[in-house]
Short mmCIF file of C-alpha atoms in Angstrom, two decimals:
data_model
loop_
_atom_site.label_atom_id
_atom_site.label_comp_id
_atom_site.label_asym_id
_atom_site.label_seq_id
_atom_site.Cartn_x
_atom_site.Cartn_y
_atom_site.Cartn_z
CA MET A 1 0.00 0.00 0.00
CA SER A 2 1.17 3.50 -0.78
CA LYS A 3 2.67 5.77 1.85
CA VAL A 4 0.61 8.63 0.41
CA PRO A 5 -2.52 9.32 2.51
CA ALA A 6 -5.59 7.63 1.04
CA GLY A 7 -8.87 9.39 1.61
CA THR A 8 -9.69 12.70 3.18
CA LEU A 9 -11.44 13.87 6.32
CA LEU A 10 -12.70 17.04 4.66
CA LYS A 11 -15.18 15.76 2.06
CA SER A 12 -17.46 13.35 3.89
CA TYR A 13 -19.05 13.04 7.24
CA ALA A 14 -20.16 10.04 9.25
CA HIS A 15 -23.09 10.69 11.56
CA TRP A 16 -23.16 9.04 14.97
CA VAL A 17 -26.92 9.07 15.53
CA LYS A 18 -27.41 6.70 18.48
CA ALA A 19 -25.08 5.23 21.08
CA ASN A 20 -24.61 2.13 18.91
CA THR A 21 -25.50 3.48 15.44
CA LEU A 22 -23.56 5.41 12.81
CA VAL A 23 -24.62 6.22 9.25
CA TRP A 24 -22.35 7.27 6.42
CA ARG A 25 -22.69 7.90 2.68
CA VAL A 26 -20.11 5.28 1.72
CA PRO A 27 -21.29 2.12 -0.06
CA VAL A 28 -21.09 -1.18 1.81
CA SER A 29 -19.10 -2.70 -1.08
CA GLU A 30 -17.43 -1.64 -4.28
CA ASP A 31 -20.71 -1.99 -6.18
CA GLY A 32 -23.05 -1.04 -3.31
CA GLU A 33 -24.57 -4.52 -2.97
CA LEU A 34 -24.77 -6.50 0.28
CA THR A 35 -24.08 -9.70 -1.67
CA SER A 36 -20.64 -8.45 -2.80
CA PRO A 37 -17.51 -8.57 -0.64
CA GLN A 38 -18.08 -5.78 1.83
CA ARG A 39 -15.89 -3.01 3.16
CA ARG A 40 -14.65 -3.16 6.72
CA PHE A 41 -15.63 -0.15 8.82
CA HIS A 42 -13.98 1.09 12.03
CA LEU A 43 -14.47 3.96 14.46
CA HIS A 44 -11.15 5.41 15.62
CA TYR A 45 -10.94 7.80 18.55
CA SER A 46 -8.34 9.86 20.34
CA ARG A 47 -8.85 11.94 23.46
CA GLY A 48 -5.70 13.89 22.63
CA SER A 49 -6.66 14.54 18.99
CA LYS A 50 -3.38 13.05 17.82
CA MET A 51 -4.75 10.95 14.94
CA GLN A 52 -3.53 11.51 11.41
CA VAL A 53 -4.26 10.07 7.99
CA THR A 54 -1.31 8.34 6.32
CA GLY A 55 -0.87 5.86 3.50
CA HIS A 56 -1.55 3.16 6.07
CA GLY A 57 -4.89 4.64 7.12
CA ILE A 58 -5.78 6.43 10.34
CA GLU A 59 -2.93 6.25 12.82
CA HIS A 60 -2.33 7.19 16.48
CA ALA A 61 -5.83 6.46 17.76
CA ASP A 62 -6.30 5.60 21.44
CA ALA A 63 -8.59 2.77 20.37
CA VAL A 64 -10.37 1.38 17.32
CA ILE A 65 -13.89 -0.03 17.45
CA PRO A 66 -15.01 -2.36 14.64
CA LEU A 67 -18.35 -1.44 13.08
CA LYS A 68 -20.83 -3.99 11.78
CA ILE A 69 -22.77 -3.33 8.58
CA ALA A 70 -26.37 -3.44 9.76
CA GLY A 71 -27.85 -3.16 6.29
CA LEU A 72 -28.91 -0.65 3.71
CA ASN A 73 -31.99 0.51 5.62
CA ILE A 74 -31.59 3.09 8.36
CA PRO A 75 -33.97 2.67 11.33
CA SER A 76 -37.20 4.65 10.95
CA ASP A 77 -36.65 6.67 14.14
CA VAL A 78 -33.27 7.81 12.78
CA MET A 79 -34.78 8.68 9.39
CA ALA A 80 -37.52 10.72 11.09
CA LYS A 81 -34.90 12.80 12.92
CA TYR A 82 -32.28 12.92 10.14
CA PRO A 83 -34.08 12.61 6.76
CA HIS A 84 -31.05 13.95 4.88
CA LEU A 85 -29.25 10.68 5.65
CA TYR A 86 -31.50 8.67 3.31
CA GLY A 87 -29.39 6.25 1.27
CA SER A 88 -26.52 6.09 3.77
CA THR A 89 -24.94 2.86 5.02
CA HIS A 90 -26.22 1.76 8.45
CA LEU A 91 -23.35 0.79 10.78
CA GLU A 92 -23.56 -0.52 14.34
CA ILE A 93 -21.22 -0.95 17.29
CA GLU A 94 -21.44 -4.53 18.55
CA PRO A 95 -22.60 -4.99 22.18
CA GLU A 96 -19.16 -6.26 23.29
CA HIS A 97 -17.61 -2.90 22.29
CA MET A 98 -20.21 -0.62 23.88
CA ASP A 99 -18.03 -0.14 26.99
CA LYS A 100 -15.71 1.99 24.83
CA VAL A 101 -18.48 4.37 23.71
CA SER A 102 -18.33 6.58 26.82
CA SER A 103 -14.64 7.24 26.11
CA ALA A 104 -15.16 7.78 22.39
CA HIS A 105 -18.08 10.21 22.42
CA ASN A 106 -16.01 12.97 24.09
CA ALA A 107 -12.98 12.38 21.87
CA ALA A 108 -11.95 13.21 18.31
CA CYS A 109 -13.54 10.47 16.19
CA GLN A 110 -12.88 9.26 12.67
CA VAL A 111 -14.44 6.44 10.69
CA ASP A 112 -12.81 4.47 7.91
CA GLY A 113 -14.16 2.05 5.36
CA THR A 114 -11.62 -0.20 3.68
CA ALA A 115 -12.36 -2.42 0.71
CA HIS A 116 -12.34 -6.14 1.43
CA ASN A 117 -9.11 -6.79 -0.45
CA LEU A 118 -7.20 -3.85 1.12
CA THR A 119 -5.90 -2.80 -2.28
CA SER A 120 -8.78 -0.77 -3.61
CA SER A 121 -10.62 2.23 -2.25
CA ARG A 122 -10.43 3.48 1.29
CA SER A 123 -12.73 6.16 2.62
CA MET A 124 -12.38 8.21 5.79
CA SER A 125 -14.55 10.66 7.64
CA SER A 126 -14.78 12.65 10.84
CA ALA A 127 -17.62 11.57 13.09
CA LYS A 128 -19.52 13.51 15.70
CA ALA A 129 -21.97 12.11 18.24
CA SER A 130 -25.25 13.89 17.48
CA TRP A 131 -27.28 11.68 19.81
CA LEU A 132 -25.92 13.25 23.01
#
């Protein structure tokens, strides 16, 4: 993989809409289908805001939380509150990682989505907890 940073934190935005739910306008796979090999998504956070994007991805996070693709449909209560997020990918934090959420929601947060084969596209975004 290149040492040149891949992705940008300035052009997209992941929305943290519930304690365990994030939505982001990045397709779940290269072709946007759930049946295709899917991207891997992660929430990175740093209380000291020392993260940076490099050719290896997001580095210097205090912790990284894996995100599960929960489907292409965003929950109706989220859509009612945030209708502009229609068409976004629905991501969830697994129950075994919820203990990290209290540390992450007050920290600088970034989300990445890496293609399944690690050689094609990588997307990155800042994330802010809007459910607080």
